Every structure is written in structure tokens, then in C-alpha cells.
Amino acid sequence: MPENLTAPLVVAFPFTRSLGPVQSAFLTGLRERTVLGVRTRDGRVLVPPVEYDPVTAEEIRDLVEVGTTGTVTTWAWNPAPRHRQPLRTPFAWALVRLDGADTALLHALDAPHARAVRTGMRVRIRWAAHREGAITDIACFEPYDGTATATAGATPHGGAFADPVTTLTTPARLDYTYAPGRAQTRYLHALAGRRILGERCPSCRRVCVPPRGACPTCGVATAEHVEVGPRGTVTTFCVVNIKAKGLDIDVPYVYAHIALDGADLALHARIGGIPYDEVRMGMRVEPVWTDDSRHPDHYRPAPEPDAAYDTYKELL
Amino acid sequence: MSSEPVAVVGIGQTHHAAARRDVSLAGLVREAAARALEDAALDWSDIEAVVIGKAPDFFEGVMMPELYLADALGAAGKPVLRVHTAGSVGGSTALVAANLVAARVHTTVLTLAFEKQSESNAMWALSLPVPFQQPLLAGAGGFFAPHIRAYIRRTGAPEGIGTLVAHKDRRNALKNPYAHLHEHGLTLEKVRSSPMLWDPVRYSETCPSSDGACAMVLTGRAGAARAPHPPAWLHGGAMRSEPTLFAGKDFVSPRAGRDCAADVYRQAGITDPRREIDVAEMYVPFSWYEPMWLENLGFAAEGEGWKLTESGATALDGDLPVNPSGGVLSTNPIGASGMLRFAEAALQVRGRAGEHQVPGARRALGHAYGGGAQFFSMWLVGAAPPTT
Amino acid sequence: MTPRDVAVVAFARSGHHEPADGLSEAEMLLPVLHDALDQAGLAPGEADFTCSGSSDYLAGRPFSFTLALDGVGAWPPIAESHVEMDGAWALYEAWVKILTGQAGTALVYAHGKPSSGDLRDVLTRQLDPYYLAPLWPDPACLAALQTRALLDAGLIDEAALLTDEAAPVPSADGHPSGTPHAPGARAATDGAAAVVLAAGATARRMCTRPAWIRGIDHRIESHALGLRDLTDSPSTRLAAERAGAFDAPVDTAELHTADAAQEAVLRRALRLDGTVTVNPSGGTPATDPVMAAGLIRLGEAAARIHRGASDRALAHATSGPCLQQNLVAVLEGEPAGHPGAEPEGART
């Protein structure tokens, strides 16, 4: 059994989030060191504010300003902060009910050690030096022994600010390790030796390429390895005229389905060595291997006549 | 024991656009849900359960976003289910919701599907690189174009058929105020001369990428009796799946699609879909899929679908209008696209489709598919309640 | 109307796979599916309905569930659905499908390969994308907030946490063990699980002692942690009520929890006293494969009934931060000596 292949897989995108009116007001407010909440019809003040009442589902737009000091309602010590969390040194995660609010906001609480944190302790917002209209405009909370800020209650607020923030860009990157599985590993190792391996189903006897370790139609494990190709027949194709981002292939090029000799379904590959507008269904092709790719770089016309439609029409 | 008849009493959708920058994710789903509730003259408290569908979570970068959306959908204290069956998901979601009513688990259910593709980029989210696989393509067009070529080869269809469909659907969309694309000056010639992206698929023959949501309120006999507007009744619904790639797969006319349609017709007592169905909303993301699905769904004999399109039968004033709403070619929030087909079919038999109403529509088919043409969901709705 | 009787007739789960096993999801799933299908005497593709649960975010790939379909034998095409949820909810969807009369048997499966990514990062993506996700609070931190709330309320004590294998590890500053803080999340393992459901006489034919689903219900709560009482689980209580859990005592409960504190919350919400055997499967739900862990609780409860070790069991599954969404099922075996041979259709 050859070594199982794995490879890093990064899923990263700077998501752009449109905020809607309430979240826009709240996040713009943070930029201006002002904390807004919403008042529900029954008088509760929700901070952070939401657009719809979590109990009645009513739309709520009644903005109020609350204090920047508050009380810890529960907390958890975080001895080993992870790199994208708010603080680099150990801190407490805390739910903080700001003065004037009826609900609590989650954020980091900067404290020297866990013994310095308790439920009920008073804290205040430490603002980030650079603020842009995001929850991270609050750098964290910090212990506070003074009195409540001026806005001890919740006071009405129009929610209007100059140059409001309407979208939020939230880059998110996740790192994965991709494992293609045993069947694919075997297939990929064989490719390194420039052989194309399929698997024959013990039940229907058909040969699947690339192999998956299971026959997709019979739902049984496949273990009999069969070398297929190298030549095959173009069953169908399209001519690609738009260059895809991050794809280093000059357009136009032909993307084809190729039924390799001995295989019972077509795999997908690029056709080269022939002008794109001369590629035909039924054309016989063979792989062209290069040193810099595990897969055949492309397939080129093989020196033999085209296959008759009837010989591959079942593979379309 | 017979199951409860299922009625669609409320339908809502958002205005669809390339980017709905004016709303949050919550605001987007609420816009559709609020319209559906208003149509049904119901309140949030009348809803017993919520069934949400959408395509991959990478589109918005929120894992299982129904957890976060529970508050906006008035779901606290209620059951929430989240369905994901690729492109067919909008249809599957509606069917899962319908089963809750049919099984008498709940009497009134809100079902909703959405996609806010502008939060990321559809091309990116659909084509995340896979290690060890050769990058050959990006986006869905290149994946489906070879199958379209196979269809043309198999049937001898003339090359202009795709153009006719794109022109028809985009013209229909002008009558649908919610549609994403409203191309007022579009002519056949403009479609014909648009750039060839993935030969044989032209730019104007491909679907857009949209932000949008669709919602429906489903209920049983008693709920239907109380509804202020005529309901659409479910006469048949089914899902079918087959593997992605396998020996013997017919990409042009997948068996899962044929079997799914046959199951729906059997439930609805339909023996001649061409004559007995008045209008169809089919999932046609690339224009050539209209003739392909006409055959797959039994509206035309094998090899004859393009003739039906060419004859004008599928136009809004034809005898089998297909996609009077403008279809996926005019509006495509992927996760919601299937539910929009189901909802538009229901609007037709309720007589509430507005300017794109097919006069006298009594029975309509809603159709969705996804993955590598492998996941299918369909429903047949009627103006009259089912007799059995 | 008499509801149709539906039972769990087979359950299979994989051992805990190591990432080094190098299996694809389909390869991981295949033997588990065959085990469950063999128990029920079904061939691949033969169940009337198939439903699965999994997550693209966990796999790092869109449409990841499509690959698993290769192990199912979906040919001729099958009636099939998928939830982007724990497999427990796939079981719920299948149960509803059988109730409608459209299916008599169903295959339910779930799979997860949390080793593919870092769960502490991945699960932050399921939080409010505007206010929470940008802070990257990992699930262990959130669970610890709940533990602190319980300690403050006097509903658990630190001594109880000390005996809990799942309790947080001591912190670097020598803070007492058992005090809630965010530990490094214990690694969940890779794996898969499968269950076969069947109705009425079919269930009796497939299984000598079917685990009848007497009730099943699930409820969600607000997503906002600052709005919820973290010491309680009203959604669990409501689901249990609707599932009939309080109509008669249960002898067994399989609970899907992250730690001892969550178990304390659930014990209270479910009114479980000392007479109830909790998690006898020896399961450590926190390390079960994500997306399959809830289905495994249902399966383990059913298997205990199959073996005659339980007569009435409660099974619970959860999803979301701090028990946001909960499912409760009540399963029963028939008393010994039950004829179990009612005429076909008598109860369906």
C-alpha cells in the first residue's frame, strides 16, 4: 500500500457583507465611540442590536444609545489565544451587559489572570485606536471601578452618522488538509509512472476512471485495478473562450470528455496539438506527459481514423 | 391512512439583483418571508416550523446560516430544518416542508430558500481548487457545454435553438417585476451575436449570478379554507438522485430526471404531460437545457424537444409556456432558483402571476436540478384540490 | 388518525478513524452503510428513501455530500435528500417521509472528517457573521461561558467537573482545574454512522426487537448568547415534551453534549434522575465525528433496545453554539413476550 497522499487546501475569501439599516447604525456608531441598541415593543433594550425581535419576530428599528460601561454576566478564561482572536495575551471571553441594555454582548476582557475576573465585575470598553465600523472597533473590555457612564439608561438615538458604514469586509481563511482517499492515491501514484489505472466493479464488471474505491452504481467496494488507455476517443467537448481567474491556460482551448480504451466512462482533459476549431467528436487522441505535471498535460490527436459515432454514443 | 392534502397559500420573493447591498442576510430572507405571510394573511405566530434551503455555505461564508437566521425568521421555539441538495435544493426544500404538512406533523409551515452570492463570488465558491485535480475550468458553463454539444449531435438540432430560448426567457422577464435581468432592448440578433463563452454556449444564453430569496407558506385543508386567495394544491412531488459520474450515465437525458417526472405524473394521474400540463417552470441555466428537459420530462419525444421550442409552443402565448417568469436565465440566486420554479408554478395555477400569467392555467410543473445533472426535484400543482 | 409506527431497525458506526488512515469520505462510509443494510437485509439502493447529514464547511469543499453518494449505490436513481445538519435531523426528515406513506424503509447516514480542518476555526464560521464571527471565538470558549454560568447559579459544582473526563484542563497560571476556561478543544475523530428505519410489519421482519420511535421533535432558540439563559435549555424541554418524553419514565438517555456542564443542563431540562442510565454506550459525544455525533446517540439508544438492555430510551442531538438547537427522540422496545406478529398493515 503506497503512502496516502495529503495536501494543504486553503479556503479563503474576503466576504463583503451588506449590513442593512440597524447593523449599519451600530457598527458606524462603534466607529464614533457610540454604542447603540434597539428597543423592542415591550421595552427591552437589545445590545448588540438586531433587526428583528428574537421573541416576536417583529421588525425593530427603534435605536437607543447605551453606556460604554457594563457588567460581566458570565465569562471564560482563554489561556491560549488563537491568532485571530481580539488579544494576543491570555484574556477572558465575557458576556457584558452594558449599562442601559437588557442583553449582553460577547467580547474579550483584558485581565492579567483568571483570578482577576468574576461574574458581576464592572468593565468598560477599550476602544481600538483605528476604527472602521466593525465589532473589532471595540478592542476589548477592561476592568473599571468608576461609576456608570453618563448614559446610564438608554436614550433615543436617530442612528444617523456622517459617512455611514454600509458594508463590512470580513476576510476569512480556513486551512484544511485534503486527503483524496486510498483509491485516488493509488490512481495518482500510477499517474506518476505515466499509467492510468481504473477499477473494475466486481458486480457490474464496468471500469471506472478515475477510481473512487466504490462502484457508484452498485455501491460495492472496488479493488480490481485495470490499466486503461493510453489512447481514447473524444466523446464530446466545448471550446473555452474565457480565461478563468487563476487558471494558466491560454484561450481558446478545447475541454473534452475522453473515453480511454478499456474505460466505461469518459474523463475530462484538454486537447492540444491541433487547432481548436478542428477538434471533432470521435477524434482519437493520446496523452502528452510533461515533467511538471502529475496528470497528462493534454491529449493530442492519435494517428488513426476517427471512431464511428455508434462506438461511443453510449458514453455521452 | 391517507396523507393530508398540501396547499400553497402564500408566496413571496425578493426583488433579485446582482447585489442586494441594501439588506443584510436576515433582511434578504425576511423580504421574501414577509411577502409570503402577507399573501397568506398570516402572522409569524401562525408558523409552526421553518424549512430553509440553500446551496453551498461558501457562497456567503457562513456555516449553517440557519442557526444565525433563526431569530429573523421568528423560529425561536420552533423546529428549523436546513436542506442542501445542490442546485435542486430550492425544490427539495419545498418538498421537505410539504411532507411535514402531508404527514400531519405540522399544520402550517414556512419554507424558504436564498442565496446572497454577492457576499463572495459564485465563480469562486463553485470552483474551489481541489488538490491533485488538474484545474481545467471555472464555473458551470464549461461543465455543461459538452453535454449540450452531445445533445445537438444526438438530435441534429439546428444551432439557433439556444438563441430562441434565451430571447424568449429574457423577454418574459420583462413582465416579471422581481426578475434580476430586465433587458429591454434585447433582440434575437443581439443574443445571436453575443460572445461565445464555452462553444456552443453564448454569453446571452447563460444565467446571471443573483442575490435573492423565495418563500412559501404551506398548509393543509383547513388552512387552505381560511386563506384569502386561491391556493395551489400539490398533486405530486418527488426527488431523484443518481451518482455524479458513472459508466452508463446519460448526461443529455439523465435517468434520475425521467424517473422523477414519471413518479410525479403517476401521483398526479398525468398520462400525457404535453396535453395535461398547462405551464412549466423548468430549471434552465443554459438556454439549450429547455429542449433537453422537454424531452427528459416527457413533453416531447426523444430528439424532438428542439422542435417544440422552435415551433413557439413554449412561448408565453404558446400551448405549453415554459418559464413565463423569465426562468433561471433571468434570475439565479442558486439556492433559491429551484424554489422560484416551484413558486412560479404555484402562482400560475393560483392565477396570481400578474403580467406573466398564463390564462386559465390549471396544472403546472415546477422543476429543479443540481450537481452534475444528478439531483432532481419536481412538483406538480393544480388549481383544484387532489381528488384522492 | 393513528400515526404510522416507525422504528430504528439497524445501526452501524465506524471505529474512530485516524487521519493517517487516508480514507475518502465514501471509503469511510461504505463499510458502515453495508453493515447497517446487512442488518436490515437490504441491498444497496434498495431502501425506499435515503437521507444524509454532513457539512461542506467541515469538509472544506462545496457539494461534499455528492462524493459520499458513490458509496450508496444510487442506481437505478433513488429518492434521496440531504440536510446540512447533523445526521439526527436527516433521521427526522426520513421519519417524516415514512409517516407520509411515501416510503416504508429509509437509509439514514452521516459522516464527518473534522481532521481535515481545525474545528476550533471552522466552527466559528457558524456564528453571527457580523458581531461574533469576526472575533473567532472557538466552541470550547463558548461552552466554558455556559459552564461558568452554571457554576455561578450553583447548578453544578467544581468537584463534579473534576471527575469529568471531558472537563477543561488546568490553565497555565495554575488556576484550579475544573474552573471553566477555554481549553484546547479535544480533537473530534473522523467517522460515519448509518441507521435503517422501517415502518410497521416491515420493521418487525427486519429486526427481532425494533426500537419504535414513539416521538421525535426538535426546536431551536435564539442565536444570540447574550439573550439566552445559558443555564437552561428550553428548546430541549419543549422538544422532549412534544416527543412525549415526560409521558412515562425512560431507563436510558443518550445525550449529545460537549462537556459535563452541558450534561447538567440537559439532565435538568429532561428531568433525568439517578434511575436513568446516561450514555451507557460509553460514548464520549464530544469526540464523536462532527455531523454524525447526534445520529450516533440515536443509534446507540436504538441498539440498546435491540439488545434488550433498554425498554424506553431517550436520545438527544444538538447543533449550534451552547445547545442552540436540540432534537429529542423517545424510542421503545416491546415488552418481552409481545407477539410481535400483528397482521401486515394492522398498525400502518
Coordinates of C-alpha atoms in Angstrom, one line a residue, chain C:
Chain C
M1 CA -55.7 9.3 12.7
T2 CA -53.2 6.8 14.2
P3 CA -49.7 7.8 13.4
R4 CA -47.8 5.2 11.4
D5 CA -45.4 3.2 13.6
V6 CA -41.8 3.7 12.6
A7 CA -38.7 2.0 14.1
V8 CA -35.0 2.1 14.0
V9 CA -34.1 -1.4 12.9
A10 CA -30.4 -1.2 12.3
F11 CA -27.5 0.9 13.4
A12 CA -23.8 0.9 12.4
R13 CA -20.9 3.2 13.1
S14 CA -17.3 3.3 12.1
G15 CA -14.5 3.0 14.6
H16 CA -12.7 6.2 15.2
H17 CA -10.7 6.8 12.1
E18 CA -7.3 8.3 12.3
P19 CA -6.4 10.9 9.6
A20 CA -3.5 8.7 8.7
D21 CA -6.0 6.0 7.5
G22 CA -6.2 8.2 4.4
L23 CA -9.7 7.3 3.6
S24 CA -12.0 9.4 1.5
E25 CA -15.5 10.1 2.8
A26 CA -17.0 7.5 0.5
E27 CA -14.4 4.9 1.6
M28 CA -15.1 5.7 5.3
L29 CA -18.8 5.4 4.7
L30 CA -19.0 2.3 2.6
P31 CA -18.5 -0.4 5.2
V32 CA -20.8 1.4 7.6
L33 CA -23.6 1.5 5.1
H34 CA -23.1 -2.1 4.3
D35 CA -23.1 -3.1 8.0
A36 CA -26.5 -1.3 8.5
L37 CA -28.0 -2.5 5.3
D38 CA -26.9 -6.1 6.0
Q39 CA -28.5 -6.0 9.5
A40 CA -31.8 -4.9 7.9
G41 CA -31.5 -7.4 5.0
L42 CA -31.4 -4.6 2.4
A43 CA -29.2 -4.4 -0.7
P44 CA -27.5 -1.1 -1.7
G45 CA -30.1 1.3 -3.3
E46 CA -33.0 -0.8 -2.0
A47 CA -34.3 1.5 0.7
D48 CA -37.3 3.5 -0.4
F49 CA -35.7 6.7 0.8
T50 CA -32.2 7.8 1.6
C51 CA -31.2 10.9 3.6
S52 CA -27.9 12.1 4.9
G53 CA -26.3 14.8 7.0
S54 CA -23.0 16.4 6.5
S55 CA -21.3 19.8 6.2
D56 CA -19.4 21.5 3.4
Y57 CA -17.6 23.7 5.8
L58 CA -16.3 20.7 7.7
A59 CA -15.0 19.1 4.5
G60 CA -13.7 22.3 3.1
R61 CA -15.4 21.6 -0.2
P62 CA -18.7 22.7 -1.7
F63 CA -21.2 19.9 -2.6
S64 CA -19.1 17.5 -0.4
F65 CA -22.2 15.3 0.1
T66 CA -22.2 14.4 -3.6
L67 CA -19.0 12.3 -3.2
A68 CA -20.5 10.2 -0.4
L69 CA -23.3 9.2 -2.8
D70 CA -20.8 7.0 -4.6
G71 CA -21.0 4.5 -1.7
V72 CA -24.7 4.3 -1.7
G73 CA -25.4 2.5 -4.9
A74 CA -27.8 5.2 -6.3
W75 CA -28.7 3.2 -9.4
P76 CA -31.3 3.0 -10.6
P77 CA -31.8 6.5 -9.3
I78 CA -33.0 6.7 -5.7
A79 CA -35.3 9.0 -3.8
E80 CA -32.8 10.9 -1.8
S81 CA -32.3 14.1 0.2
H82 CA -29.6 15.7 2.3
V83 CA -29.5 18.1 5.3
E84 CA -26.6 20.4 6.0
M85 CA -27.1 19.3 9.6
D86 CA -26.2 16.5 12.0
G87 CA -27.5 13.2 10.7
A88 CA -30.0 13.2 13.6
W89 CA -32.0 15.7 11.5
A90 CA -31.6 13.5 8.4
L91 CA -33.3 10.8 10.5
Y92 CA -36.1 13.2 11.3
E93 CA -36.6 14.0 7.7
A94 CA -36.7 10.3 6.9
W95 CA -39.2 9.6 9.7
V96 CA -41.5 12.3 8.3
K97 CA -41.2 10.8 4.8
I98 CA -42.2 7.4 6.1
L99 CA -45.1 9.0 8.0
T100 CA -46.5 10.4 4.7
G101 CA -46.7 6.9 3.4
Q102 CA -44.3 7.6 0.5
A103 CA -41.7 5.3 1.9
G104 CA -41.7 2.1 4.0
T105 CA -37.9 2.0 4.6
A106 CA -35.2 4.6 4.8
L107 CA -31.4 4.6 5.0
V108 CA -30.0 7.5 7.0
Y109 CA -26.3 8.2 7.2
A110 CA -23.9 10.9 8.3
H111 CA -20.2 11.4 8.1
G112 CA -17.6 13.9 9.1
K113 CA -13.9 14.3 8.8
P114 CA -13.1 17.0 11.3
S115 CA -9.4 16.1 11.0
S116 CA -9.5 17.8 7.6
G117 CA -9.5 21.2 9.2
D118 CA -9.2 22.9 12.5
L119 CA -12.5 22.6 14.2
R120 CA -11.8 25.5 16.5
D121 CA -11.6 27.8 13.5
V122 CA -14.2 26.1 11.3
L123 CA -17.0 26.2 13.9
T124 CA -16.5 30.0 14.4
R125 CA -17.9 30.3 10.9
Q126 CA -21.4 29.2 12.1
L127 CA -21.7 32.2 14.4
D128 CA -23.4 35.6 13.7
P129 CA -21.3 36.8 10.7
Y130 CA -21.5 40.5 11.8
Y131 CA -21.0 40.5 15.5
L132 CA -19.4 37.2 16.5
A133 CA -17.6 35.5 13.7
P134 CA -15.1 38.4 13.3
L135 CA -13.9 37.7 16.9
W136 CA -13.2 34.0 16.1
P137 CA -14.5 32.7 19.5
D138 CA -13.9 28.9 19.3
P139 CA -16.6 26.5 20.5
A140 CA -14.7 25.5 23.6
C141 CA -14.7 29.1 24.8
L142 CA -18.4 29.3 24.3
A143 CA -19.0 26.1 26.1
A144 CA -16.9 27.4 29.0
L145 CA -19.1 30.5 29.2
Q146 CA -22.0 28.1 29.8
T147 CA -20.1 26.2 32.5
R148 CA -19.3 29.5 34.4
A149 CA -23.0 30.5 34.2
L150 CA -23.9 27.1 35.8
L151 CA -21.3 27.4 38.5
D152 CA -22.5 30.9 39.3
A153 CA -26.1 29.7 39.5
G154 CA -25.0 26.9 41.8
L155 CA -26.3 24.3 39.4
I156 CA -23.1 22.4 39.2
D157 CA -20.0 22.4 41.4
E158 CA -16.4 22.3 40.6
A159 CA -15.9 19.0 42.2
A160 CA -18.3 17.4 39.7
L161 CA -16.3 18.9 36.9
L162 CA -13.1 17.5 38.3
T163 CA -14.3 14.0 37.9
D164 CA -15.4 14.7 34.4
E165 CA -13.1 13.3 31.8
A166 CA -14.4 15.9 29.4
A167 CA -13.6 18.8 31.8
P168 CA -11.3 21.6 30.8
V169 CA -7.6 21.1 31.5
P170 CA -5.8 23.2 34.1
S171 CA -4.7 26.6 32.9
A172 CA -1.1 27.7 32.7
D173 CA -1.4 30.0 35.7
G174 CA -2.3 27.2 38.0
H175 CA -5.9 28.1 38.1
P176 CA -7.9 25.3 39.7
S177 CA -8.8 22.6 37.4
G178 CA -12.5 22.5 36.7
T179 CA -12.9 26.2 36.6
P180 CA -14.3 27.0 33.2
H181 CA -11.8 28.3 30.8
A182 CA -11.2 27.7 27.1
P183 CA -9.2 24.5 26.8
G184 CA -7.7 23.3 23.6
A185 CA -10.7 21.5 22.1
R186 CA -10.3 17.8 22.3
A187 CA -9.9 16.5 18.8
A188 CA -13.1 15.1 17.4
T189 CA -12.4 12.0 15.4
D190 CA -13.4 11.1 11.8
G191 CA -16.1 8.7 11.2
A192 CA -19.5 7.8 9.9
A193 CA -22.8 6.3 11.1
A194 CA -25.8 4.8 9.5
V195 CA -29.3 3.8 10.6
V196 CA -32.1 2.0 8.8
L197 CA -35.7 3.0 9.6
A198 CA -38.7 0.9 8.7
A199 CA -42.5 1.0 9.2
G200 CA -44.8 -1.5 10.8
A201 CA -44.6 -5.1 9.8
T202 CA -41.5 -4.4 7.7
A203 CA -39.7 -3.3 10.8
R204 CA -40.7 -6.5 12.7
R205 CA -39.5 -8.6 9.8
M206 CA -36.1 -6.8 9.7
C207 CA -35.4 -6.7 13.4
T208 CA -36.3 -9.0 16.3
R209 CA -36.8 -6.1 18.6
P210 CA -37.3 -2.9 16.7
A211 CA -36.7 0.4 18.5
W212 CA -40.1 2.1 17.9
I213 CA -39.9 5.9 17.6
R214 CA -42.7 6.9 20.0
G215 CA -42.0 10.6 19.4
I216 CA -39.4 12.8 17.9
D217 CA -39.2 16.6 17.9
H218 CA -36.6 19.4 17.6
R219 CA -36.6 23.0 18.5
I220 CA -34.2 26.0 18.1
E221 CA -33.5 29.0 20.2
S222 CA -32.2 32.5 19.6
H223 CA -28.7 32.5 18.2
A224 CA -27.7 35.4 20.5
L225 CA -25.9 34.1 23.5
G226 CA -26.4 37.3 25.4
L227 CA -30.1 36.9 25.1
R228 CA -30.3 33.4 26.3
D229 CA -30.3 31.9 29.8
L230 CA -27.2 29.6 29.3
T231 CA -28.1 27.6 32.4
D232 CA -31.2 26.3 30.8
S233 CA -32.3 24.6 27.6
P234 CA -35.9 25.5 26.9
S235 CA -35.7 24.1 23.4
T236 CA -34.7 20.7 24.7
R237 CA -37.5 20.7 27.2
L238 CA -40.0 21.7 24.6
A239 CA -38.8 19.1 22.1
A240 CA -38.9 16.5 24.9
E241 CA -42.5 17.4 25.7
R242 CA -43.5 17.2 22.1
A243 CA -41.8 13.9 21.7
G244 CA -43.7 12.5 24.7
A245 CA -40.5 12.1 26.9
F246 CA -42.4 13.0 30.0
D247 CA -45.3 10.7 29.5
A248 CA -43.5 7.8 31.1
P249 CA -40.1 7.3 32.7
V250 CA -37.2 6.4 30.5
D251 CA -34.5 3.9 31.6
T252 CA -31.8 5.2 29.3
A253 CA -30.7 8.5 27.9
E254 CA -28.1 9.1 25.2
L255 CA -27.1 12.8 25.3
H256 CA -25.1 14.7 22.8
T257 CA -23.0 17.1 24.8
A258 CA -19.7 18.9 24.7
D259 CA -19.0 18.6 28.4
A260 CA -20.3 17.8 31.9
A261 CA -21.8 21.2 32.2
Q262 CA -24.0 20.7 29.2
E263 CA -25.0 17.3 30.5
A264 CA -26.1 19.0 33.7
V265 CA -28.2 21.5 31.7
L266 CA -29.8 18.6 29.8
R267 CA -30.4 16.4 32.8
R268 CA -32.4 19.3 34.3
A269 CA -34.3 20.1 31.1
L270 CA -35.1 16.4 30.6
R271 CA -35.8 15.7 34.3
L272 CA -33.4 12.8 34.3
D273 CA -32.9 11.4 37.8
G274 CA -30.5 8.9 39.2
T275 CA -32.5 6.0 37.9
V276 CA -31.7 6.8 34.3
T277 CA -28.6 5.4 32.8
V278 CA -26.9 8.2 30.9
N279 CA -24.7 7.5 27.9
P280 CA -24.3 3.8 28.6
S281 CA -22.7 3.4 25.2
G282 CA -19.6 4.7 26.8
G283 CA -19.8 7.3 24.2
T284 CA -17.8 10.4 24.5
P285 CA -20.1 12.5 22.4
A286 CA -17.6 15.4 22.4
T287 CA -15.1 13.3 20.4
D288 CA -17.6 11.6 18.1
P289 CA -17.4 12.6 14.5
V290 CA -19.0 16.0 14.0
M291 CA -22.2 15.8 11.9
A292 CA -22.6 12.2 12.9
A293 CA -22.5 12.6 16.7
G294 CA -26.2 13.2 17.1
L295 CA -27.2 10.3 14.8
I296 CA -24.9 8.1 16.8
R297 CA -26.7 9.0 20.0
L298 CA -30.0 7.9 18.4
G299 CA -28.4 4.8 17.0
E300 CA -26.8 3.8 20.3
A301 CA -30.1 4.2 22.1
A302 CA -31.8 2.1 19.5
A303 CA -29.1 -0.6 19.6
R304 CA -29.6 -0.8 23.4
I305 CA -33.3 -1.5 22.8
H306 CA -32.4 -4.0 20.0
R307 CA -30.2 -5.9 22.5
G308 CA -32.9 -5.9 25.2
A309 CA -30.9 -3.7 27.5
S310 CA -33.5 -0.9 27.4
D311 CA -37.2 -0.7 27.1
R312 CA -37.7 3.0 26.8
A313 CA -34.8 5.3 25.9
L314 CA -34.4 8.9 25.2
A315 CA -31.9 10.1 22.6
H316 CA -30.8 13.7 22.1
A317 CA -28.8 15.6 19.5
T318 CA -27.7 19.2 19.4
S319 CA -26.4 21.8 17.0
G320 CA -25.2 25.3 17.2
P321 CA -23.3 27.2 19.9
C322 CA -24.2 26.3 23.6
L323 CA -27.1 23.9 22.8
Q324 CA -28.9 26.4 20.4
Q325 CA -30.8 23.6 18.6
N326 CA -31.9 20.4 20.1
L327 CA -33.6 17.2 19.0
V328 CA -35.2 14.6 21.3
A329 CA -36.5 11.2 20.3
V330 CA -38.2 8.6 22.5
L331 CA -37.6 5.0 21.5
E332 CA -39.3 1.9 22.9
G333 CA -38.9 -1.8 22.6
E334 CA -41.9 -4.0 23.1
P335 CA -42.1 -5.9 26.4
A336 CA -40.8 -9.5 26.4
G337 CA -43.4 -11.9 25.2
H338 CA -45.0 -9.5 22.9
P339 CA -46.3 -11.5 20.0
G340 CA -44.8 -9.1 17.5
A341 CA -46.7 -10.7 14.8
E342 CA -49.6 -8.5 14.1
P343 CA -51.1 -8.9 10.7
E344 CA -49.4 -6.9 7.9
G345 CA -50.7 -3.4 7.8
A346 CA -52.6 -3.6 11.1
R347 CA -50.5 -0.8 12.5
T348 CA -49.6 1.0 9.4

